[in-house]
């Protein structure tokens, strides 16, 4: 069972349930595997060096940029104007490097989404933003095309906000994958809470305007993103 932003329990169709798993799967060809979600820069800065520090980093990212992404995705899935949401995403992303990354990931997700779930909404967004809309916006429109709920879209976005850094930590530091898996498992209640908060904000935005969407900031992520983009050699694209 899933719950709508209003708290009403609904049972998703089997196809929708499969779509939720596909969108959250790192093997879905949406380009996320090449990005560390700020993890590579955090490792270099010494902020991530063991499972405990990885958990702290992921928790901070989840409650800031993860919350924002989840709310934007939920709002797009709820049917709010994706172009207005794309502008709102720009306003909530002060780092030019992160804006470029978000649009690159949005463009890649759009290609995969249009192949998997052809929909006029995706076609219109692709035509309006040929260089790519922000990834959470594309994610939300994709979730809508796949028959998912705004809460589902928020869950995927929140989950993505922490899987990039955890995957990067294993590859960069050689951390025990079992310990890293435990980090994600222990974050599960907070992931659920962030997704629910994001879906509720998206529901409010439908009547109150986009100002109801969260605008949490993470200045250190922005600074590290700009530094990382200037590195001549790096393992991850961002």
JSON list of C-alpha atoms in Angstrom, two decimals:
[
{"chain": "A", "resi": 1, "resn": "UNK", "atom": "CA", "xyz": [0.00, 0.00, 0.00]},
{"chain": "A", "resi": 2, "resn": "UNK", "atom": "CA", "xyz": [1.10, 3.57, -0.64]},
{"chain": "A", "resi": 3, "resn": "UNK", "atom": "CA", "xyz": [-0.29, 6.79, 0.77]},
{"chain": "A", "resi": 4, "resn": "UNK", "atom": "CA", "xyz": [-1.27, 9.92, -1.08]},
{"chain": "A", "resi": 5, "resn": "UNK", "atom": "CA", "xyz": [-0.18, 13.39, 0.03]},
{"chain": "A", "resi": 6, "resn": "UNK", "atom": "CA", "xyz": [-3.52, 13.66, 1.81]},
{"chain": "A", "resi": 7, "resn": "UNK", "atom": "CA", "xyz": [-2.87, 10.46, 3.72]},
{"chain": "A", "resi": 8, "resn": "UNK", "atom": "CA", "xyz": [-5.36, 8.27, 1.82]},
{"chain": "A", "resi": 9, "resn": "UNK", "atom": "CA", "xyz": [-4.04, 4.75, 1.38]},
{"chain": "A", "resi": 10, "resn": "UNK", "atom": "CA", "xyz": [-4.12, 3.39, -2.16]},
{"chain": "A", "resi": 11, "resn": "UNK", "atom": "CA", "xyz": [-2.86, 0.18, -3.73]},
{"chain": "A", "resi": 12, "resn": "UNK", "atom": "CA", "xyz": [-0.69, 0.89, -6.78]},
{"chain": "A", "resi": 13, "resn": "UNK", "atom": "CA", "xyz": [-1.20, -1.16, -9.92]},
{"chain": "A", "resi": 14, "resn": "UNK", "atom": "CA", "xyz": [1.43, -3.88, -10.45]},
{"chain": "A", "resi": 15, "resn": "UNK", "atom": "CA", "xyz": [2.96, -1.90, -13.32]},
{"chain": "A", "resi": 16, "resn": "UNK", "atom": "CA", "xyz": [3.26, 1.19, -11.14]},
{"chain": "A", "resi": 17, "resn": "UNK", "atom": "CA", "xyz": [4.91, -0.78, -8.38]},
{"chain": "A", "resi": 18, "resn": "UNK", "atom": "CA", "xyz": [7.46, -2.10, -10.86]},
{"chain": "A", "resi": 19, "resn": "UNK", "atom": "CA", "xyz": [8.05, 1.44, -12.13]},
{"chain": "A", "resi": 20, "resn": "UNK", "atom": "CA", "xyz": [8.83, 2.60, -8.60]},
{"chain": "A", "resi": 21, "resn": "UNK", "atom": "CA", "xyz": [11.48, -0.10, -8.27]},
{"chain": "A", "resi": 22, "resn": "UNK", "atom": "CA", "xyz": [12.92, 0.72, -11.68]},
{"chain": "A", "resi": 23, "resn": "UNK", "atom": "CA", "xyz": [13.28, 4.43, -10.96]},
{"chain": "A", "resi": 24, "resn": "UNK", "atom": "CA", "xyz": [14.99, 3.75, -7.63]},
{"chain": "A", "resi": 25, "resn": "UNK", "atom": "CA", "xyz": [17.34, 1.17, -9.19]},
{"chain": "A", "resi": 26, "resn": "UNK", "atom": "CA", "xyz": [20.84, 2.48, -9.85]},
{"chain": "A", "resi": 27, "resn": "UNK", "atom": "CA", "xyz": [21.00, 0.22, -12.91]},
{"chain": "A", "resi": 28, "resn": "UNK", "atom": "CA", "xyz": [18.22, 2.17, -14.64]},
{"chain": "A", "resi": 29, "resn": "UNK", "atom": "CA", "xyz": [20.08, 4.06, -17.42]},
{"chain": "A", "resi": 30, "resn": "UNK", "atom": "CA", "xyz": [19.51, 7.55, -16.03]},
{"chain": "A", "resi": 31, "resn": "UNK", "atom": "CA", "xyz": [23.18, 8.45, -15.51]},
{"chain": "A", "resi": 32, "resn": "UNK", "atom": "CA", "xyz": [23.20, 8.63, -11.73]},
{"chain": "A", "resi": 33, "resn": "UNK", "atom": "CA", "xyz": [25.97, 6.04, -11.37]},
{"chain": "A", "resi": 34, "resn": "UNK", "atom": "CA", "xyz": [28.50, 8.59, -12.67]},
{"chain": "A", "resi": 35, "resn": "UNK", "atom": "CA", "xyz": [27.72, 11.13, -9.93]},
{"chain": "A", "resi": 36, "resn": "UNK", "atom": "CA", "xyz": [28.71, 11.05, -6.26]},
{"chain": "A", "resi": 37, "resn": "UNK", "atom": "CA", "xyz": [26.18, 13.54, -4.91]},
{"chain": "A", "resi": 38, "resn": "UNK", "atom": "CA", "xyz": [28.98, 15.58, -3.36]},
{"chain": "A", "resi": 39, "resn": "UNK", "atom": "CA", "xyz": [30.60, 12.48, -1.90]},
{"chain": "A", "resi": 40, "resn": "UNK", "atom": "CA", "xyz": [33.88, 12.70, -3.80]},
{"chain": "A", "resi": 41, "resn": "UNK", "atom": "CA", "xyz": [34.54, 16.27, -2.69]},
{"chain": "A", "resi": 42, "resn": "UNK", "atom": "CA", "xyz": [33.53, 15.40, 0.88]},
{"chain": "A", "resi": 43, "resn": "UNK", "atom": "CA", "xyz": [35.95, 12.46, 0.93]},
{"chain": "A", "resi": 44, "resn": "UNK", "atom": "CA", "xyz": [38.77, 14.68, -0.33]},
{"chain": "A", "resi": 45, "resn": "UNK", "atom": "CA", "xyz": [37.94, 17.29, 2.31]},
{"chain": "A", "resi": 46, "resn": "UNK", "atom": "CA", "xyz": [38.06, 14.62, 5.03]},
{"chain": "A", "resi": 47, "resn": "UNK", "atom": "CA", "xyz": [34.37, 14.98, 5.87]},
{"chain": "A", "resi": 48, "resn": "UNK", "atom": "CA", "xyz": [33.70, 11.35, 4.95]},
{"chain": "A", "resi": 49, "resn": "UNK", "atom": "CA", "xyz": [36.21, 8.79, 6.20]},
{"chain": "A", "resi": 50, "resn": "UNK", "atom": "CA", "xyz": [34.23, 6.01, 7.88]},
{"chain": "A", "resi": 51, "resn": "UNK", "atom": "CA", "xyz": [30.62, 4.75, 8.14]},
{"chain": "A", "resi": 52, "resn": "UNK", "atom": "CA", "xyz": [29.76, 7.19, 10.95]},
{"chain": "A", "resi": 53, "resn": "UNK", "atom": "CA", "xyz": [30.92, 10.25, 9.02]},
{"chain": "A", "resi": 54, "resn": "UNK", "atom": "CA", "xyz": [29.20, 8.90, 5.89]},
{"chain": "A", "resi": 55, "resn": "UNK", "atom": "CA", "xyz": [25.95, 8.63, 7.83]},
{"chain": "A", "resi": 56, "resn": "UNK", "atom": "CA", "xyz": [26.30, 12.22, 9.07]},
{"chain": "A", "resi": 57, "resn": "UNK", "atom": "CA", "xyz": [26.95, 13.50, 5.55]},
{"chain": "A", "resi": 58, "resn": "UNK", "atom": "CA", "xyz": [24.00, 11.60, 4.10]},
{"chain": "A", "resi": 59, "resn": "UNK", "atom": "CA", "xyz": [21.70, 12.79, 6.86]},
{"chain": "A", "resi": 60, "resn": "UNK", "atom": "CA", "xyz": [22.64, 16.40, 6.17]},
{"chain": "A", "resi": 61, "resn": "UNK", "atom": "CA", "xyz": [22.18, 15.98, 2.44]},
{"chain": "A", "resi": 62, "resn": "UNK", "atom": "CA", "xyz": [18.84, 14.22, 2.89]},
{"chain": "A", "resi": 63, "resn": "UNK", "atom": "CA", "xyz": [17.34, 17.00, 5.02]},
{"chain": "A", "resi": 64, "resn": "UNK", "atom": "CA", "xyz": [18.54, 19.82, 2.73]},
{"chain": "A", "resi": 65, "resn": "UNK", "atom": "CA", "xyz": [19.01, 19.18, -0.98]},
{"chain": "A", "resi": 66, "resn": "UNK", "atom": "CA", "xyz": [17.24, 15.83, -0.68]},
{"chain": "A", "resi": 67, "resn": "UNK", "atom": "CA", "xyz": [14.13, 17.42, 0.79]},
{"chain": "A", "resi": 68, "resn": "UNK", "atom": "CA", "xyz": [14.08, 20.09, -1.90]},
{"chain": "A", "resi": 69, "resn": "UNK", "atom": "CA", "xyz": [14.48, 17.52, -4.68]},
{"chain": "A", "resi": 70, "resn": "UNK", "atom": "CA", "xyz": [11.79, 15.31, -3.19]},
{"chain": "A", "resi": 71, "resn": "UNK", "atom": "CA", "xyz": [9.30, 18.17, -2.98]},
{"chain": "A", "resi": 72, "resn": "UNK", "atom": "CA", "xyz": [9.99, 19.28, -6.55]},
{"chain": "A", "resi": 73, "resn": "UNK", "atom": "CA", "xyz": [9.57, 15.72, -7.80]},
{"chain": "A", "resi": 74, "resn": "UNK", "atom": "CA", "xyz": [6.34, 15.29, -5.85]},
{"chain": "A", "resi": 75, "resn": "UNK", "atom": "CA", "xyz": [4.97, 18.58, -7.20]},
{"chain": "A", "resi": 76, "resn": "UNK", "atom": "CA", "xyz": [5.80, 17.62, -10.79]},
{"chain": "A", "resi": 77, "resn": "UNK", "atom": "CA", "xyz": [4.15, 14.24, -10.28]},
{"chain": "A", "resi": 78, "resn": "UNK", "atom": "CA", "xyz": [1.09, 15.99, -8.87]},
{"chain": "A", "resi": 79, "resn": "UNK", "atom": "CA", "xyz": [0.71, 17.86, -12.16]},
{"chain": "A", "resi": 80, "resn": "UNK", "atom": "CA", "xyz": [2.05, 21.31, -11.29]},
{"chain": "A", "resi": 81, "resn": "UNK", "atom": "CA", "xyz": [3.53, 23.23, -14.23]},
{"chain": "A", "resi": 82, "resn": "UNK", "atom": "CA", "xyz": [6.96, 21.63, -14.84]},
{"chain": "A", "resi": 83, "resn": "UNK", "atom": "CA", "xyz": [8.39, 24.78, -16.39]},
{"chain": "A", "resi": 84, "resn": "UNK", "atom": "CA", "xyz": [7.51, 26.84, -13.33]},
{"chain": "A", "resi": 85, "resn": "UNK", "atom": "CA", "xyz": [8.94, 24.08, -11.16]},
{"chain": "A", "resi": 86, "resn": "UNK", "atom": "CA", "xyz": [12.10, 24.08, -13.26]},
{"chain": "A", "resi": 87, "resn": "UNK", "atom": "CA", "xyz": [12.50, 27.81, -12.57]},
{"chain": "A", "resi": 88, "resn": "UNK", "atom": "CA", "xyz": [11.89, 27.14, -8.87]},
{"chain": "A", "resi": 89, "resn": "UNK", "atom": "CA", "xyz": [14.62, 24.49, -8.97]},
{"chain": "A", "resi": 90, "resn": "UNK", "atom": "CA", "xyz": [17.01, 27.03, -10.49]},
{"chain": "A", "resi": 91, "resn": "UNK", "atom": "CA", "xyz": [16.21, 29.48, -7.69]},
{"chain": "A", "resi": 92, "resn": "UNK", "atom": "CA", "xyz": [16.94, 26.79, -5.10]},
{"chain": "A", "resi": 93, "resn": "UNK", "atom": "CA", "xyz": [20.28, 25.79, -6.68]},
{"chain": "A", "resi": 94, "resn": "UNK", "atom": "CA", "xyz": [22.78, 28.64, -6.26]},
{"chain": "A", "resi": 95, "resn": "UNK", "atom": "CA", "xyz": [25.77, 26.64, -7.54]},
{"chain": "A", "resi": 96, "resn": "UNK", "atom": "CA", "xyz": [26.20, 26.86, -11.35]},
{"chain": "A", "resi": 97, "resn": "UNK", "atom": "CA", "xyz": [27.96, 23.49, -11.27]},
{"chain": "A", "resi": 98, "resn": "UNK", "atom": "CA", "xyz": [25.02, 21.85, -9.51]},
{"chain": "A", "resi": 99, "resn": "UNK", "atom": "CA", "xyz": [22.54, 23.47, -11.89]},
{"chain": "A", "resi": 100, "resn": "UNK", "atom": "CA", "xyz": [24.50, 22.10, -14.85]},
{"chain": "A", "resi": 101, "resn": "UNK", "atom": "CA", "xyz": [24.64, 18.67, -13.24]},
{"chain": "A", "resi": 102, "resn": "UNK", "atom": "CA", "xyz": [20.91, 18.68, -12.49]},
{"chain": "A", "resi": 103, "resn": "UNK", "atom": "CA", "xyz": [20.09, 19.51, -16.10]},
{"chain": "A", "resi": 104, "resn": "UNK", "atom": "CA", "xyz": [22.52, 16.92, -17.46]},
{"chain": "A", "resi": 105, "resn": "UNK", "atom": "CA", "xyz": [20.96, 14.25, -15.26]},
{"chain": "A", "resi": 106, "resn": "UNK", "atom": "CA", "xyz": [17.49, 15.46, -16.26]},
{"chain": "A", "resi": 107, "resn": "UNK", "atom": "CA", "xyz": [18.37, 15.12, -19.93]},
{"chain": "A", "resi": 108, "resn": "UNK", "atom": "CA", "xyz": [19.67, 11.58, -19.41]},
{"chain": "A", "resi": 109, "resn": "UNK", "atom": "CA", "xyz": [16.63, 10.57, -17.36]},
{"chain": "A", "resi": 110, "resn": "UNK", "atom": "CA", "xyz": [14.36, 12.04, -20.02]},
{"chain": "A", "resi": 111, "resn": "UNK", "atom": "CA", "xyz": [15.89, 9.76, -22.66]},
{"chain": "A", "resi": 112, "resn": "UNK", "atom": "CA", "xyz": [15.36, 6.69, -20.51]},
{"chain": "A", "resi": 113, "resn": "UNK", "atom": "CA", "xyz": [11.88, 7.75, -19.40]},
{"chain": "A", "resi": 114, "resn": "UNK", "atom": "CA", "xyz": [10.57, 8.41, -22.90]},
{"chain": "A", "resi": 115, "resn": "UNK", "atom": "CA", "xyz": [11.74, 4.97, -23.96]},
{"chain": "A", "resi": 116, "resn": "UNK", "atom": "CA", "xyz": [10.19, 3.25, -20.95]},
{"chain": "A", "resi": 117, "resn": "UNK", "atom": "CA", "xyz": [6.97, 5.26, -20.44]},
{"chain": "A", "resi": 118, "resn": "UNK", "atom": "CA", "xyz": [6.12, 7.26, -23.59]},
{"chain": "A", "resi": 119, "resn": "UNK", "atom": "CA", "xyz": [3.89, 10.19, -22.66]},
{"chain": "A", "resi": 120, "resn": "UNK", "atom": "CA", "xyz": [2.88, 13.52, -24.13]},
{"chain": "A", "resi": 121, "resn": "UNK", "atom": "CA", "xyz": [3.89, 15.30, -20.90]},
{"chain": "A", "resi": 122, "resn": "UNK", "atom": "CA", "xyz": [7.44, 14.04, -21.26]},
{"chain": "A", "resi": 123, "resn": "UNK", "atom": "CA", "xyz": [7.51, 15.04, -24.93]},
{"chain": "A", "resi": 124, "resn": "UNK", "atom": "CA", "xyz": [6.35, 18.57, -24.11]},
{"chain": "A", "resi": 125, "resn": "UNK", "atom": "CA", "xyz": [8.94, 19.00, -21.37]},
{"chain": "A", "resi": 126, "resn": "UNK", "atom": "CA", "xyz": [11.72, 17.66, -23.60]},
{"chain": "A", "resi": 127, "resn": "UNK", "atom": "CA", "xyz": [10.73, 20.11, -26.34]},
{"chain": "A", "resi": 128, "resn": "UNK", "atom": "CA", "xyz": [10.58, 23.04, -23.92]},
{"chain": "A", "resi": 129, "resn": "UNK", "atom": "CA", "xyz": [13.91, 22.18, -22.27]},
{"chain": "A", "resi": 130, "resn": "UNK", "atom": "CA", "xyz": [16.07, 20.55, -25.00]},
{"chain": "A", "resi": 131, "resn": "UNK", "atom": "CA", "xyz": [19.21, 21.01, -22.87]},
{"chain": "A", "resi": 132, "resn": "UNK", "atom": "CA", "xyz": [17.50, 19.27, -19.99]},
{"chain": "A", "resi": 133, "resn": "UNK", "atom": "CA", "xyz": [15.18, 20.25, -17.16]},
{"chain": "A", "resi": 134, "resn": "UNK", "atom": "CA", "xyz": [16.29, 19.77, -13.56]},
{"chain": "A", "resi": 135, "resn": "UNK", "atom": "CA", "xyz": [16.41, 16.08, -12.74]},
{"chain": "A", "resi": 136, "resn": "UNK", "atom": "CA", "xyz": [13.77, 16.15, -9.95]},
{"chain": "A", "resi": 137, "resn": "UNK", "atom": "CA", "xyz": [11.29, 17.78, -12.33]},
{"chain": "A", "resi": 138, "resn": "UNK", "atom": "CA", "xyz": [11.89, 15.12, -14.97]},
{"chain": "A", "resi": 139, "resn": "UNK", "atom": "CA", "xyz": [11.65, 12.47, -12.26]},
{"chain": "A", "resi": 140, "resn": "UNK", "atom": "CA", "xyz": [8.26, 13.78, -11.15]},
{"chain": "A", "resi": 141, "resn": "UNK", "atom": "CA", "xyz": [6.84, 13.93, -14.67]},
{"chain": "A", "resi": 142, "resn": "UNK", "atom": "CA", "xyz": [8.22, 10.44, -15.32]},
{"chain": "A", "resi": 143, "resn": "UNK", "atom": "CA", "xyz": [6.61, 9.12, -12.16]},
{"chain": "A", "resi": 144, "resn": "UNK", "atom": "CA", "xyz": [3.30, 10.63, -13.25]},
{"chain": "A", "resi": 145, "resn": "UNK", "atom": "CA", "xyz": [3.62, 8.99, -16.68]},
{"chain": "A", "resi": 146, "resn": "UNK", "atom": "CA", "xyz": [4.39, 5.66, -15.01]},
{"chain": "A", "resi": 147, "resn": "UNK", "atom": "CA", "xyz": [1.28, 5.80, -12.81]},
{"chain": "A", "resi": 148, "resn": "UNK", "atom": "CA", "xyz": [3.04, 6.61, -9.55]},
{"chain": "A", "resi": 149, "resn": "UNK", "atom": "CA", "xyz": [1.89, 8.98, -6.79]},
{"chain": "A", "resi": 150, "resn": "UNK", "atom": "CA", "xyz": [3.59, 12.20, -5.63]},
{"chain": "A", "resi": 151, "resn": "UNK", "atom": "CA", "xyz": [4.67, 10.37, -2.48]},
{"chain": "A", "resi": 152, "resn": "UNK", "atom": "CA", "xyz": [6.28, 7.67, -4.62]},
{"chain": "A", "resi": 153, "resn": "UNK", "atom": "CA", "xyz": [8.19, 10.33, -6.56]},
{"chain": "A", "resi": 154, "resn": "UNK", "atom": "CA", "xyz": [9.30, 11.93, -3.31]},
{"chain": "A", "resi": 155, "resn": "UNK", "atom": "CA", "xyz": [10.57, 8.59, -2.01]},
{"chain": "A", "resi": 156, "resn": "UNK", "atom": "CA", "xyz": [12.66, 8.03, -5.14]},
{"chain": "A", "resi": 157, "resn": "UNK", "atom": "CA", "xyz": [14.18, 11.52, -4.99]},
{"chain": "A", "resi": 158, "resn": "UNK", "atom": "CA", "xyz": [14.95, 11.23, -1.28]},
{"chain": "A", "resi": 159, "resn": "UNK", "atom": "CA", "xyz": [16.53, 7.82, -1.80]},
{"chain": "A", "resi": 160, "resn": "UNK", "atom": "CA", "xyz": [18.66, 9.12, -4.69]},
{"chain": "A", "resi": 161, "resn": "UNK", "atom": "CA", "xyz": [19.97, 11.92, -2.49]},
{"chain": "A", "resi": 162, "resn": "UNK", "atom": "CA", "xyz": [21.82, 9.42, -0.29]},
{"chain": "A", "resi": 163, "resn": "UNK", "atom": "CA", "xyz": [22.68, 6.55, -2.61]},
{"chain": "A", "resi": 164, "resn": "UNK", "atom": "CA", "xyz": [25.17, 8.63, -4.63]},
{"chain": "A", "resi": 165, "resn": "UNK", "atom": "CA", "xyz": [27.39, 9.41, -1.63]},
{"chain": "A", "resi": 166, "resn": "UNK", "atom": "CA", "xyz": [27.16, 5.87, -0.24]},
{"chain": "A", "resi": 167, "resn": "UNK", "atom": "CA", "xyz": [28.17, 4.31, -3.55]},
{"chain": "A", "resi": 168, "resn": "UNK", "atom": "CA", "xyz": [31.00, 6.80, -3.89]},
{"chain": "A", "resi": 169, "resn": "UNK", "atom": "CA", "xyz": [32.28, 6.04, -0.40]},
{"chain": "A", "resi": 170, "resn": "UNK", "atom": "CA", "xyz": [32.62, 2.36, -1.22]},
{"chain": "A", "resi": 171, "resn": "UNK", "atom": "CA", "xyz": [34.53, 3.10, -4.43]},
{"chain": "A", "resi": 172, "resn": "UNK", "atom": "CA", "xyz": [36.71, 5.91, -3.09]},
{"chain": "A", "resi": 173, "resn": "UNK", "atom": "CA", "xyz": [37.49, 4.65, 0.41]},
{"chain": "A", "resi": 174, "resn": "UNK", "atom": "CA", "xyz": [36.99, 0.93, 0.08]},
{"chain": "A", "resi": 175, "resn": "UNK", "atom": "CA", "xyz": [34.49, 0.97, 2.94]},
{"chain": "A", "resi": 176, "resn": "UNK", "atom": "CA", "xyz": [32.85, -2.33, 3.84]},
{"chain": "A", "resi": 177, "resn": "UNK", "atom": "CA", "xyz": [29.75, -2.56, 1.61]},
{"chain": "A", "resi": 178, "resn": "UNK", "atom": "CA", "xyz": [27.85, -4.26, 4.45]},
{"chain": "A", "resi": 179, "resn": "UNK", "atom": "CA", "xyz": [28.55, -1.33, 6.76]},
{"chain": "A", "resi": 180, "resn": "UNK", "atom": "CA", "xyz": [27.50, 1.10, 4.06]},
{"chain": "A", "resi": 181, "resn": "UNK", "atom": "CA", "xyz": [24.30, -0.87, 3.51]},
{"chain": "A", "resi": 182, "resn": "UNK", "atom": "CA", "xyz": [23.64, -0.57, 7.22]},
{"chain": "A", "resi": 183, "resn": "UNK", "atom": "CA", "xyz": [24.02, 3.21, 6.97]},
{"chain": "A", "resi": 184, "resn": "UNK", "atom": "CA", "xyz": [21.21, 3.31, 4.41]},
{"chain": "A", "resi": 185, "resn": "UNK", "atom": "CA", "xyz": [19.04, 0.94, 6.42]},
{"chain": "A", "resi": 186, "resn": "UNK", "atom": "CA", "xyz": [19.34, 3.10, 9.54]},
{"chain": "A", "resi": 187, "resn": "UNK", "atom": "CA", "xyz": [18.40, 6.18, 7.53]},
{"chain": "A", "resi": 188, "resn": "UNK", "atom": "CA", "xyz": [15.20, 4.52, 6.32]},
{"chain": "A", "resi": 189, "resn": "UNK", "atom": "CA", "xyz": [12.86, 6.15, 8.90]},
{"chain": "A", "resi": 190, "resn": "UNK", "atom": "CA", "xyz": [14.26, 9.58, 8.06]},
{"chain": "A", "resi": 191, "resn": "UNK", "atom": "CA", "xyz": [13.91, 8.86, 4.34]},
{"chain": "A", "resi": 192, "resn": "UNK", "atom": "CA", "xyz": [10.25, 8.08, 4.89]},
{"chain": "A", "resi": 193, "resn": "UNK", "atom": "CA", "xyz": [9.75, 11.22, 6.96]},
{"chain": "A", "resi": 194, "resn": "UNK", "atom": "CA", "xyz": [11.42, 13.45, 4.37]},
{"chain": "A", "resi": 195, "resn": "UNK", "atom": "CA", "xyz": [9.38, 11.93, 1.55]},
{"chain": "A", "resi": 196, "resn": "UNK", "atom": "CA", "xyz": [6.13, 12.47, 3.47]},
{"chain": "A", "resi": 197, "resn": "UNK", "atom": "CA", "xyz": [7.07, 16.05, 4.30]},
{"chain": "A", "resi": 198, "resn": "UNK", "atom": "CA", "xyz": [7.93, 16.68, 0.65]},
{"chain": "A", "resi": 199, "resn": "UNK", "atom": "CA", "xyz": [4.64, 15.22, -0.61]},
{"chain": "A", "resi": 200, "resn": "UNK", "atom": "CA", "xyz": [2.65, 17.34, 1.85]},
{"chain": "A", "resi": 201, "resn": "UNK", "atom": "CA", "xyz": [4.53, 20.45, 0.71]},
{"chain": "A", "resi": 202, "resn": "UNK", "atom": "CA", "xyz": [3.72, 19.58, -2.91]},
{"chain": "A", "resi": 203, "resn": "UNK", "atom": "CA", "xyz": [0.04, 19.26, -2.01]},
{"chain": "A", "resi": 204, "resn": "UNK", "atom": "CA", "xyz": [0.13, 22.71, -0.38]},
{"chain": "A", "resi": 205, "resn": "UNK", "atom": "CA", "xyz": [1.90, 24.19, -3.39]},
{"chain": "A", "resi": 206, "resn": "UNK", "atom": "CA", "xyz": [-1.04, 23.22, -5.57]},
{"chain": "A", "resi": 207, "resn": "UNK", "atom": "CA", "xyz": [-3.21, 25.75, -3.71]},
{"chain": "A", "resi": 208, "resn": "UNK", "atom": "CA", "xyz": [-0.74, 28.10, -2.03]},
{"chain": "A", "resi": 209, "resn": "UNK", "atom": "CA", "xyz": [1.81, 28.49, -4.82]},
{"chain": "A", "resi": 210, "resn": "UNK", "atom": "CA", "xyz": [5.38, 27.31, -5.24]},
{"chain": "A", "resi": 211, "resn": "UNK", "atom": "CA", "xyz": [6.50, 29.30, -2.20]},
{"chain": "A", "resi": 212, "resn": "UNK", "atom": "CA", "xyz": [5.06, 26.41, -0.17]},
{"chain": "A", "resi": 213, "resn": "UNK", "atom": "CA", "xyz": [7.85, 24.16, -1.44]},
{"chain": "A", "resi": 214, "resn": "UNK", "atom": "CA", "xyz": [10.90, 23.86, 0.84]},
{"chain": "A", "resi": 215, "resn": "UNK", "atom": "CA", "xyz": [14.05, 25.83, 0.02]},
{"chain": "A", "resi": 216, "resn": "UNK", "atom": "CA", "xyz": [16.53, 24.26, 2.43]},
{"chain": "A", "resi": 217, "resn": "UNK", "atom": "CA", "xyz": [20.15, 25.10, 1.67]},
{"chain": "A", "resi": 218, "resn": "UNK", "atom": "CA", "xyz": [23.49, 23.35, 2.09]},
{"chain": "A", "resi": 219, "resn": "UNK", "atom": "CA", "xyz": [26.18, 25.97, 1.40]},
{"chain": "A", "resi": 220, "resn": "UNK", "atom": "CA", "xyz": [29.07, 23.55, 1.87]},
{"chain": "A", "resi": 221, "resn": "UNK", "atom": "CA", "xyz": [27.65, 21.27, -0.83]},
{"chain": "A", "resi": 222, "resn": "UNK", "atom": "CA", "xyz": [27.50, 24.28, -3.16]},
{"chain": "A", "resi": 223, "resn": "UNK", "atom": "CA", "xyz": [31.09, 25.30, -2.41]},
{"chain": "A", "resi": 224, "resn": "UNK", "atom": "CA", "xyz": [32.40, 21.75, -2.81]},
{"chain": "A", "resi": 225, "resn": "UNK", "atom": "CA", "xyz": [30.51, 21.37, -6.10]},
{"chain": "A", "resi": 226, "resn": "UNK", "atom": "CA", "xyz": [32.23, 24.43, -7.55]},
{"chain": "A", "resi": 227, "resn": "UNK", "atom": "CA", "xyz": [35.63, 23.19, -6.38]},
{"chain": "A", "resi": 228, "resn": "UNK", "atom": "CA", "xyz": [34.99, 19.68, -7.69]},
{"chain": "A", "resi": 229, "resn": "UNK", "atom": "CA", "xyz": [33.97, 20.97, -11.12]},
{"chain": "A", "resi": 230, "resn": "UNK", "atom": "CA", "xyz": [37.40, 22.63, -11.46]},
{"chain": "A", "resi": 231, "resn": "UNK", "atom": "CA", "xyz": [39.42, 19.49, -10.65]},
{"chain": "A", "resi": 232, "resn": "UNK", "atom": "CA", "xyz": [41.44, 18.31, -13.67]},
{"chain": "A", "resi": 233, "resn": "UNK", "atom": "CA", "xyz": [41.13, 14.68, -12.56]},
{"chain": "A", "resi": 234, "resn": "UNK", "atom": "CA", "xyz": [38.17, 13.13, -10.74]},
{"chain": "A", "resi": 235, "resn": "UNK", "atom": "CA", "xyz": [36.45, 9.77, -10.60]},
{"chain": "A", "resi": 236, "resn": "UNK", "atom": "CA", "xyz": [32.88, 11.13, -10.63]},
{"chain": "A", "resi": 237, "resn": "UNK", "atom": "CA", "xyz": [31.27, 13.73, -12.86]},
{"chain": "A", "resi": 238, "resn": "UNK", "atom": "CA", "xyz": [29.96, 15.59, -9.80]}
]
